Amino acid sequence: MIRTLWIVISVSCIAVIVSEVAGAGILWSRGLLSARRLREIRDVFDPQEKESLARDAEAQPVMPSAQDVLRDRSMRVLSLSSLETDVGLLKTMLDSERTSLSTQNAAFQQQRAAFKSQLQQLSDETAVAAREQARGVLLALPPSEAVDRLMQLSVNEDVLLMREMPEGKIALLLKQLVSAPEGEASGTNANAKVLADRRQRAQDIFKSINNGEPRNSIIRSALSNLQVGEPERPTASSNSPATTTR
C-alpha cells in the first residue's frame, strides 16, 4: 500500500516537472519567455528584492549628462552677461548723476558768488550812505561838538568822514582838536591828558589825509598781493648779451 502510494506521488511529480518544462519550452519558442519577463515574474513573487534594488539605485550617484553640463554652463554664461550688463548700466547712471551734480554745484557756486557780490555791493552802498549822513551831521554841528563826536570814533573813521569835507571845515576841526576843551581848567591832569589825546588825534588825521589813507593802504596791499602772485620773470639785463666797456 505504501509502495503504491510512493509510486503514484513520484509519477505525479515527474508529470508536473515534464509539463512545466514543456510549457517553458513552448513559451520560449513563442518569445513570451525573456529576461525581462523573468524579472517581472521575480518582482511579483519577491517585492522586497525589488525595493532593495530601487534603494541601491537611488543611493548610487547619478552622473550628469553632457546636455545637463552644457545647459548649466549656458545658464552661467547668461547670468554673467546679465550681471555685466547691469553693472555697466549702473556705472552709466552713476556717471550721469555725477555729471549732473557737478553741473548743479557749478551753478550753485556761481549763484553764491553773485549773491555775495550783491551783498558786498549793498554793504558798500549802505556804508557810503551812512557815512554821507554822518558827515552831514558833523557839518551841521558846532566845531566843539563835532570834535567830541570824532573823538568817539577811530582815526580811520575820522579820515573817511573828513576827506569829503571842505578844506575850511577840515582846518576848523583840526584847530578845534588841538585847542583845550571849553569850560575845563588847563592845569588838571585829566585835561592835560584829554588835550594830549586830541592833539595826537589831529596829528594822525592830518598825516593820514596827507598820505591818502585809507585808500593808499588798500592800493599798496593789492599791489603787494599781485607781486606775490606773479611768477618771477627774467629781467632784461639777464636776457641781453653782456656789454664790454672800452
Coordinates of N, CA, C and O in Angstrom, one line a residue, residues 73-224:
R73 N 26.3 75.3 -18.0 CA 27.3 76.3 -18.5 C 26.6 77.5 -19.2 O 27.0 78.6 -19.0
S74 N 25.7 77.2 -20.0 CA 24.9 78.2 -20.7 C 24.2 79.2 -19.8 O 24.3 80.4 -19.9
M75 N 23.6 78.6 -18.8 CA 22.9 79.4 -17.8 C 23.9 80.3 -17.0 O 23.6 81.5 -16.7
R76 N 25.1 79.8 -16.7 CA 26.1 80.6 -16.0 C 26.6 81.7 -16.9 O 26.8 82.8 -16.4
V77 N 26.8 81.4 -18.2 CA 27.3 82.5 -19.1 C 26.2 83.5 -19.2 O 26.5 84.8 -19.2
L78 N 25.0 83.1 -19.3 CA 23.9 84.1 -19.4 C 23.8 85.0 -18.2 O 23.5 86.2 -18.2
S79 N 24.0 84.3 -17.0 CA 23.9 85.1 -15.8 C 25.1 86.1 -15.7 O 24.9 87.2 -15.3
L80 N 26.3 85.7 -16.1 CA 27.4 86.6 -16.1 C 27.2 87.8 -17.1 O 27.5 88.9 -16.8
S81 N 26.6 87.5 -18.2 CA 26.4 88.5 -19.2 C 25.3 89.5 -18.7 O 25.5 90.7 -18.8
S82 N 24.3 89.0 -18.0 CA 23.3 89.8 -17.4 C 23.9 90.7 -16.3 O 23.6 91.9 -16.2
L83 N 24.7 90.1 -15.5 CA 25.4 90.9 -14.4 C 26.3 92.0 -15.0 O 26.3 93.1 -14.5
E84 N 27.0 91.6 -16.0 CA 27.9 92.6 -16.7 C 27.1 93.8 -17.2 O 27.4 95.0 -17.1
T85 N 25.9 93.5 -17.8 CA 25.1 94.5 -18.4 C 24.5 95.4 -17.3 O 24.5 96.6 -17.4
D86 N 24.1 94.8 -16.2 CA 23.6 95.6 -15.0 C 24.7 96.5 -14.5 O 24.4 97.6 -14.1
V87 N 25.9 95.9 -14.3 CA 27.0 96.8 -13.8 C 27.3 97.9 -14.7 O 27.5 99.1 -14.3
G88 N 27.3 97.7 -16.0 CA 27.5 98.8 -17.0 C 26.4 99.8 -16.9 O 26.7 101.0 -17.0
L89 N 25.2 99.4 -16.8 CA 24.1 100.3 -16.7 C 24.2 101.2 -15.4 O 24.0 102.4 -15.4
L90 N 24.5 100.5 -14.3 CA 24.7 101.2 -13.1 C 25.8 102.2 -13.1 O 25.7 103.3 -12.6
K91 N 26.9 101.9 -13.8 CA 28.1 102.8 -13.9 C 27.7 104.0 -14.8 O 28.0 105.1 -14.5
T92 N 26.9 103.7 -15.8 CA 26.4 104.9 -16.7 C 25.5 105.8 -15.9 O 25.6 107.0 -16.0
M93 N 24.6 105.2 -15.1 CA 23.8 106.0 -14.2 C 24.5 106.9 -13.2 O 24.3 108.0 -13.0
L94 N 25.6 106.2 -12.6 CA 26.4 106.9 -11.6 C 27.2 108.1 -12.3 O 27.3 109.2 -11.8
D95 N 27.7 107.8 -13.5 CA 28.4 108.9 -14.2 C 27.5 110.0 -14.6 O 27.9 111.2 -14.5
S96 N 26.3 109.7 -15.0 CA 25.3 110.7 -15.4 C 24.9 111.5 -14.1 O 24.9 112.8 -14.2
E97 N 24.8 110.8 -13.0 CA 24.4 111.5 -11.8 C 25.6 112.4 -11.3 O 25.4 113.5 -10.8
R98 N 26.8 111.9 -11.4 CA 28.0 112.7 -11.0 C 28.1 114.0 -11.9 O 28.4 115.1 -11.4
T99 N 27.9 113.8 -13.2 CA 27.9 115.0 -14.1 C 26.8 116.0 -13.7 O 27.1 117.2 -13.7
S100 N 25.6 115.5 -13.4 CA 24.5 116.4 -13.1 C 24.9 117.1 -11.8 O 24.6 118.3 -11.7
L101 N 25.4 116.4 -10.8 CA 25.8 117.0 -9.5 C 26.9 118.1 -9.7 O 26.9 119.1 -9.1
S102 N 27.9 117.8 -10.6 CA 28.9 118.7 -10.9 C 28.4 120.0 -11.5 O 28.7 121.1 -11.1
T103 N 27.4 119.8 -12.4 CA 26.8 121.0 -13.1 C 26.0 121.8 -12.1 O 26.1 123.0 -12.1
Q104 N 25.3 121.1 -11.2 CA 24.5 121.8 -10.2 C 25.4 122.5 -9.2 O 25.1 123.7 -8.8
N105 N 26.5 121.9 -8.9 CA 27.5 122.5 -7.9 C 28.1 123.8 -8.6 O 28.2 124.8 -7.9
A106 N 28.4 123.7 -9.9 CA 29.0 124.9 -10.5 C 28.0 126.0 -10.6 O 28.3 127.2 -10.3
A107 N 26.7 125.7 -10.9 CA 25.7 126.7 -10.9 C 25.4 127.3 -9.6 O 25.3 128.5 -9.4
F108 N 25.5 126.4 -8.5 CA 25.3 126.9 -7.2 C 26.5 127.9 -6.8 O 26.2 128.9 -6.1
Q109 N 27.7 127.5 -7.1 CA 28.8 128.4 -6.8 C 28.7 129.7 -7.5 O 29.0 130.8 -6.9
Q110 N 28.3 129.7 -8.8 CA 28.0 131.0 -9.5 C 27.0 131.8 -8.8 O 27.2 133.0 -8.6
Q111 N 25.9 131.2 -8.4 CA 24.8 131.9 -7.7 C 25.3 132.4 -6.4 O 25.0 133.6 -6.0
R112 N 26.1 131.6 -5.7 CA 26.7 132.1 -4.4 C 27.6 133.3 -4.6 O 27.5 134.2 -3.8
A113 N 28.5 133.2 -5.6 CA 29.4 134.3 -5.9 C 28.6 135.6 -6.2 O 28.9 136.7 -5.8
A114 N 27.6 135.4 -7.1 CA 26.7 136.6 -7.4 C 26.0 137.1 -6.2 O 25.9 138.4 -6.0
F115 N 25.5 136.3 -5.4 CA 24.8 136.7 -4.2 C 25.8 137.4 -3.2 O 25.4 138.5 -2.6
K116 N 27.0 136.9 -3.0 CA 28.0 137.6 -2.2 C 28.4 138.9 -2.8 O 28.6 139.9 -2.0
S117 N 28.5 139.0 -4.1 CA 28.8 140.3 -4.8 C 27.7 141.3 -4.5 O 28.0 142.5 -4.2
Q118 N 26.4 140.8 -4.6 CA 25.3 141.7 -4.4 C 25.3 142.2 -2.9 O 25.0 143.4 -2.6
L119 N 25.6 141.2 -2.0 CA 25.6 141.6 -0.6 C 26.8 142.6 -0.3 O 26.6 143.6 0.4
Q120 N 27.9 142.4 -1.0 CA 29.0 143.3 -0.8 C 28.7 144.7 -1.3 O 29.0 145.7 -0.7
Q121 N 28.1 144.7 -2.5 CA 27.7 146.0 -3.1 C 26.7 146.7 -2.2 O 26.8 147.9 -2.0
L122 N 25.7 145.9 -1.7 CA 24.7 146.5 -0.8 C 25.3 147.1 0.4 O 25.0 148.2 0.9
S123 N 26.3 146.3 1.0 CA 27.0 146.7 2.2 C 27.8 148.0 1.9 O 27.8 148.9 2.7
D124 N 28.5 148.0 0.8 CA 29.3 149.3 0.4 C 28.4 150.5 0.3 O 28.7 151.6 0.7
E125 N 27.2 150.3 -0.5 CA 26.3 151.4 -0.7 C 25.7 151.8 0.7 O 25.6 153.1 0.9
T126 N 25.4 150.9 1.6 CA 24.9 151.3 2.9 C 25.9 152.0 3.7 O 25.6 153.0 4.3
A127 N 27.2 151.6 3.6 CA 28.2 152.2 4.3 C 28.5 153.7 3.8 O 28.7 154.6 4.6
V128 N 28.4 153.8 2.5 CA 28.6 155.1 1.9 C 27.5 156.0 2.3 O 27.7 157.2 2.6
A129 N 26.3 155.5 2.2 CA 25.1 156.4 2.6 C 25.2 156.8 4.1 O 24.9 157.9 4.4
A130 N 25.6 155.8 4.9 CA 25.7 156.1 6.4 C 26.8 157.1 6.6 O 26.7 158.1 7.4
R131 N 27.9 157.0 5.9 CA 29.0 157.9 6.0 C 28.6 159.3 5.6 O 28.9 160.4 6.2
E132 N 27.9 159.4 4.5 CA 27.4 160.7 4.0 C 26.4 161.4 5.0 O 26.5 162.6 5.3
Q133 N 25.6 160.5 5.6 CA 24.7 161.1 6.6 C 25.5 161.6 7.8 O 25.2 162.7 8.4
A134 N 26.4 160.8 8.3 CA 27.2 161.2 9.5 C 28.1 162.4 9.1 O 28.2 163.3 10.0
R135 N 28.6 162.5 7.9 CA 29.3 163.7 7.5 C 28.4 165.0 7.5 O 28.8 166.1 7.9
G136 N 27.2 164.8 7.1 CA 26.2 165.9 7.1 C 25.9 166.3 8.5 O 25.8 167.5 8.8
V137 N 25.8 165.4 9.4 CA 25.6 165.7 10.8 C 26.8 166.5 11.4 O 26.6 167.5 12.1
L138 N 28.0 166.0 11.1 CA 29.2 166.8 11.6 C 29.3 168.2 11.0 O 29.7 169.1 11.7
L139 N 28.9 168.3 9.8 CA 28.9 169.7 9.2 C 27.9 170.6 9.8 O 28.1 171.8 9.9
A140 N 26.8 170.0 10.3 CA 25.7 170.8 10.9 C 26.0 171.2 12.3 O 25.5 172.2 12.8
L141 N 26.9 170.4 13.0 CA 27.2 170.6 14.4 C 28.2 171.7 14.6 O 29.0 172.0 13.7
P142 N 28.2 172.4 15.7 CA 29.3 173.3 16.0 C 30.6 172.6 16.1 O 30.7 171.4 16.3
P143 N 31.7 173.2 15.8 CA 33.0 172.6 15.8 C 33.4 171.8 17.1 O 33.9 170.7 17.1
S144 N 33.0 172.4 18.3 CA 33.3 171.7 19.5 C 32.6 170.4 19.7 O 33.1 169.4 20.1
E145 N 31.3 170.4 19.3 CA 30.5 169.1 19.4 C 30.9 168.2 18.3 O 31.0 167.0 18.5
A146 N 31.3 168.7 17.1 CA 31.8 167.8 16.1 C 33.1 167.1 16.5 O 33.3 165.9 16.2
V147 N 34.0 167.8 17.1 CA 35.2 167.2 17.6 C 34.9 166.1 18.7 O 35.6 165.1 18.7
D148 N 34.0 166.4 19.5 CA 33.6 165.4 20.5 C 33.1 164.1 19.9 O 33.4 163.0 20.3
R149 N 32.3 164.2 18.8 CA 31.9 163.1 18.1 C 33.0 162.3 17.4 O 33.1 161.1 17.3
L150 N 34.0 163.1 16.8 CA 35.1 162.5 16.2 C 36.0 161.7 17.1 O 36.6 160.7 16.8
M151 N 36.1 162.2 18.4 CA 36.9 161.5 19.4 C 36.3 160.2 19.8 O 37.0 159.3 20.3
Q152 N 35.0 160.0 19.5 CA 34.4 158.7 19.8 C 34.6 157.7 18.8 O 34.3 156.5 19.0
L153 N 35.2 158.1 17.7 CA 35.5 157.1 16.6 C 37.0 156.9 16.5 O 37.8 157.4 17.2
S154 N 37.3 156.0 15.5 CA 38.7 155.7 15.3 C 39.3 156.7 14.3 O 38.6 157.5 13.7
V155 N 40.7 156.6 14.1 CA 41.3 157.5 13.2 C 40.9 157.3 11.8 O 40.6 158.2 11.1
N156 N 40.8 156.0 11.4 CA 40.4 155.7 10.0 C 38.9 156.2 9.8 O 38.6 156.8 8.7
E157 N 38.1 156.1 10.7 CA 36.7 156.5 10.6 C 36.7 158.1 10.5 O 35.9 158.6 9.7
D158 N 37.5 158.7 11.3 CA 37.6 160.2 11.2 C 38.1 160.7 9.8 O 37.5 161.6 9.3
V159 N 39.1 159.9 9.3 CA 39.6 160.3 8.0 C 38.6 160.1 6.9 O 38.4 161.0 6.0
L160 N 37.8 159.0 7.0 CA 36.8 158.8 6.0 C 35.7 159.8 6.0 O 35.2 160.2 5.0
L161 N 35.4 160.3 7.2 CA 34.3 161.4 7.3 C 34.9 162.7 6.9 O 34.1 163.5 6.2
M162 N 36.1 163.0 7.1 CA 36.6 164.4 6.9 C 37.2 164.6 5.5 O 37.4 165.7 5.1
R163 N 37.5 163.5 4.8 CA 38.1 163.6 3.5 C 37.2 164.4 2.5 O 37.7 165.1 1.6
E164 N 35.9 164.1 2.6 CA 35.0 164.7 1.6 C 34.4 166.1 2.1 O 33.6 166.7 1.5
M165 N 35.0 166.5 3.3 CA 34.5 167.9 3.7 C 35.3 169.0 3.1 O 36.4 168.7 2.5
P166 N 34.7 170.2 3.0 CA 35.5 171.3 2.5 C 36.8 171.5 3.3 O 36.9 171.2 4.5
E167 N 37.8 172.0 2.7 CA 39.1 172.2 3.3 C 39.0 173.2 4.5 O 39.6 173.0 5.6
G168 N 38.1 174.2 4.4 CA 38.0 175.1 5.6 C 37.4 174.4 6.8 O 37.8 174.7 7.9
K169 N 36.4 173.5 6.5 CA 35.8 172.8 7.7 C 36.8 171.8 8.3 O 36.9 171.7 9.5
I170 N 37.7 171.2 7.4 CA 38.7 170.3 8.0 C 39.7 171.1 8.8 O 40.1 170.7 9.9
A171 N 40.1 172.2 8.3 CA 41.0 173.1 9.1 C 40.4 173.5 10.4 O 41.1 173.5 11.5
L172 N 39.1 173.9 10.4 CA 38.5 174.3 11.6 C 38.4 173.2 12.6 O 38.6 173.4 13.8
L173 N 38.1 171.9 12.2 CA 38.0 170.8 13.1 C 39.4 170.4 13.7 O 39.5 170.1 14.8
L174 N 40.4 170.5 12.8 CA 41.8 170.2 13.3 C 42.2 171.3 14.3 O 42.9 170.9 15.3
K175 N 41.9 172.5 14.1 CA 42.2 173.6 15.0 C 41.5 173.4 16.3 O 42.0 173.6 17.4
Q176 N 40.2 172.9 16.2 CA 39.4 172.7 17.4 C 40.0 171.5 18.2 O 39.9 171.4 19.5
L177 N 40.6 170.5 17.5 CA 41.1 169.4 18.2 C 42.4 169.7 19.0 O 42.6 169.2 20.1
V178 N 43.2 170.6 18.5 CA 44.4 171.0 19.3 C 44.1 172.0 20.3 O 45.1 172.4 21.1
S179 N 42.9 172.5 20.4 CA 42.6 173.5 21.4 C 42.1 172.9 22.7 O 41.6 171.7 22.6
A180 N 42.3 173.5 23.8 CA 41.8 173.0 25.1 C 40.3 173.0 25.1 O 39.6 173.9 24.6
P181 N 39.7 171.9 25.7 CA 38.2 171.9 25.8 C 37.7 173.1 26.5 O 38.3 173.5 27.5
E182 N 36.5 173.6 26.1 CA 36.0 174.8 26.8 C 35.4 174.4 28.1 O 34.8 173.3 28.3
G183 N 35.5 175.3 29.1 CA 34.9 175.1 30.4 C 35.8 174.2 31.3 O 35.3 173.8 32.4
E184 N 37.0 173.8 31.0 CA 37.8 173.0 31.8 C 39.1 173.7 32.1 O 39.7 174.4 31.2
A185 N 39.6 173.5 33.3 CA 40.9 174.1 33.7 C 42.0 173.4 33.0 O 42.1 172.2 32.9
S186 N 42.9 174.2 32.5 CA 44.0 173.6 31.8 C 45.1 173.0 32.7 O 46.0 172.3 32.2
G187 N 45.0 173.2 34.0 CA 46.1 172.7 34.8 C 45.8 171.3 35.4 O 46.8 170.7 35.9
T188 N 44.7 170.8 35.2 CA 44.4 169.4 35.7 C 45.0 168.4 34.9 O 45.2 168.5 33.7
N189 N 45.3 167.2 35.6 CA 45.9 166.1 34.8 C 44.9 165.5 33.8 O 45.4 165.1 32.7
A190 N 43.7 165.4 34.1 CA 42.7 164.9 33.2 C 42.6 165.8 31.9 O 42.5 165.3 30.8
N191 N 42.6 167.1 32.1 CA 42.5 168.0 31.0 C 43.8 167.9 30.1 O 43.7 167.9 28.9
A192 N 44.9 167.7 30.8 CA 46.2 167.6 30.0 C 46.2 166.3 29.2 O 46.6 166.3 28.1
K193 N 45.7 165.3 29.8 CA 45.6 164.0 29.0 C 44.6 164.1 27.9 O 44.9 163.6 26.8
V194 N 43.5 164.7 28.1 CA 42.5 164.9 27.0 C 43.1 165.7 25.9 O 42.9 165.4 24.7
L195 N 43.8 166.8 26.3 CA 44.4 167.7 25.3 C 45.4 166.9 24.5 O 45.5 167.1 23.3
A196 N 46.3 166.1 25.2 CA 47.3 165.4 24.5 C 46.7 164.4 23.5 O 47.2 164.2 22.4
D197 N 45.6 163.7 23.9 CA 44.9 162.7 23.1 C 44.3 163.4 21.8 O 44.4 162.9 20.7
R198 N 43.8 164.6 22.0 CA 43.1 165.3 20.9 C 44.2 165.8 19.9 O 44.0 165.8 18.7
R199 N 45.3 166.3 20.5 CA 46.4 166.7 19.6 C 47.0 165.6 18.8 O 47.3 165.7 17.6
Q200 N 47.2 164.4 19.5 CA 47.7 163.2 18.8 C 46.7 162.8 17.7 O 47.0 162.4 16.6
R201 N 45.4 162.9 18.0 CA 44.4 162.6 17.0 C 44.4 163.5 15.8 O 44.3 163.1 14.7
A202 N 44.6 164.8 16.1 CA 44.7 165.8 15.0 C 45.9 165.5 14.1 O 45.8 165.5 12.9
Q203 N 47.0 165.1 14.8 CA 48.2 164.8 14.0 C 48.0 163.5 13.2 O 48.4 163.5 12.0
D204 N 47.4 162.5 13.7 CA 47.2 161.3 13.0 C 46.2 161.5 11.8 O 46.4 161.0 10.7
I205 N 45.2 162.3 12.0 CA 44.2 162.6 11.0 C 44.9 163.3 9.8 O 44.7 163.0 8.6
F206 N 45.6 164.4 10.2 CA 46.3 165.1 9.1 C 47.3 164.3 8.3 O 47.4 164.4 7.1
K207 N 48.1 163.4 9.1 CA 49.0 162.6 8.4 C 48.3 161.6 7.5 O 48.8 161.3 6.4
S208 N 47.2 161.0 7.9 CA 46.5 160.0 7.1 C 45.9 160.7 5.8 O 46.0 160.2 4.7
I209 N 45.4 161.9 6.0 CA 44.9 162.6 4.9 C 46.0 163.0 3.9 O 45.8 162.9 2.7
N210 N 47.1 163.4 4.4 CA 48.3 163.7 3.5 C 48.8 162.5 2.8 O 49.2 162.6 1.6
N211 N 48.7 161.3 3.4 CA 49.2 160.0 2.8 C 48.1 159.4 1.9 O 48.4 158.3 1.3
G212 N 47.0 160.0 1.8 CA 45.9 159.4 1.0 C 45.3 158.2 1.6 O 44.7 157.3 0.9
E213 N 45.3 158.1 3.0 CA 44.7 157.0 3.6 C 43.1 157.1 3.7 O 42.7 158.3 3.6
P214 N 42.4 156.1 3.8 CA 42.8 154.7 3.8 C 43.0 154.0 2.5 O 43.3 152.8 2.3
R215 N 42.7 154.8 1.4 CA 42.8 154.2 0.0 C 44.2 153.8 -0.3 O 44.4 152.8 -1.0
N216 N 45.2 154.6 0.1 CA 46.6 154.2 -0.2 C 47.0 152.9 0.4 O 47.7 152.1 -0.3
S217 N 46.6 152.6 1.6 CA 46.9 151.3 2.2 C 46.3 150.1 1.4 O 46.8 149.1 1.2
I218 N 45.0 150.4 1.0 CA 44.3 149.3 0.2 C 45.0 149.1 -1.1 O 45.2 148.0 -1.6
I219 N 45.5 150.2 -1.8 CA 46.2 150.1 -3.1 C 47.5 149.3 -2.9 O 47.9 148.5 -3.7
R220 N 48.2 149.7 -1.8 CA 49.5 149.0 -1.6 C 49.4 147.6 -1.3 O 50.1 146.7 -1.7
S221 N 48.3 147.2 -0.5 CA 48.0 145.8 -0.2 C 47.7 145.0 -1.5 O 48.2 143.9 -1.7
A222 N 46.9 145.6 -2.4 CA 46.5 145.0 -3.6 C 47.8 144.8 -4.5 O 48.0 143.7 -5.1
L223 N 48.6 145.8 -4.6 CA 49.9 145.7 -5.4 C 50.8 144.6 -4.8 O 51.4 143.8 -5.6
S224 N 50.9 144.5 -3.5 CA 51.7 143.5 -2.9 C 51.2 142.1 -3.2 O 52.0 141.2 -3.5

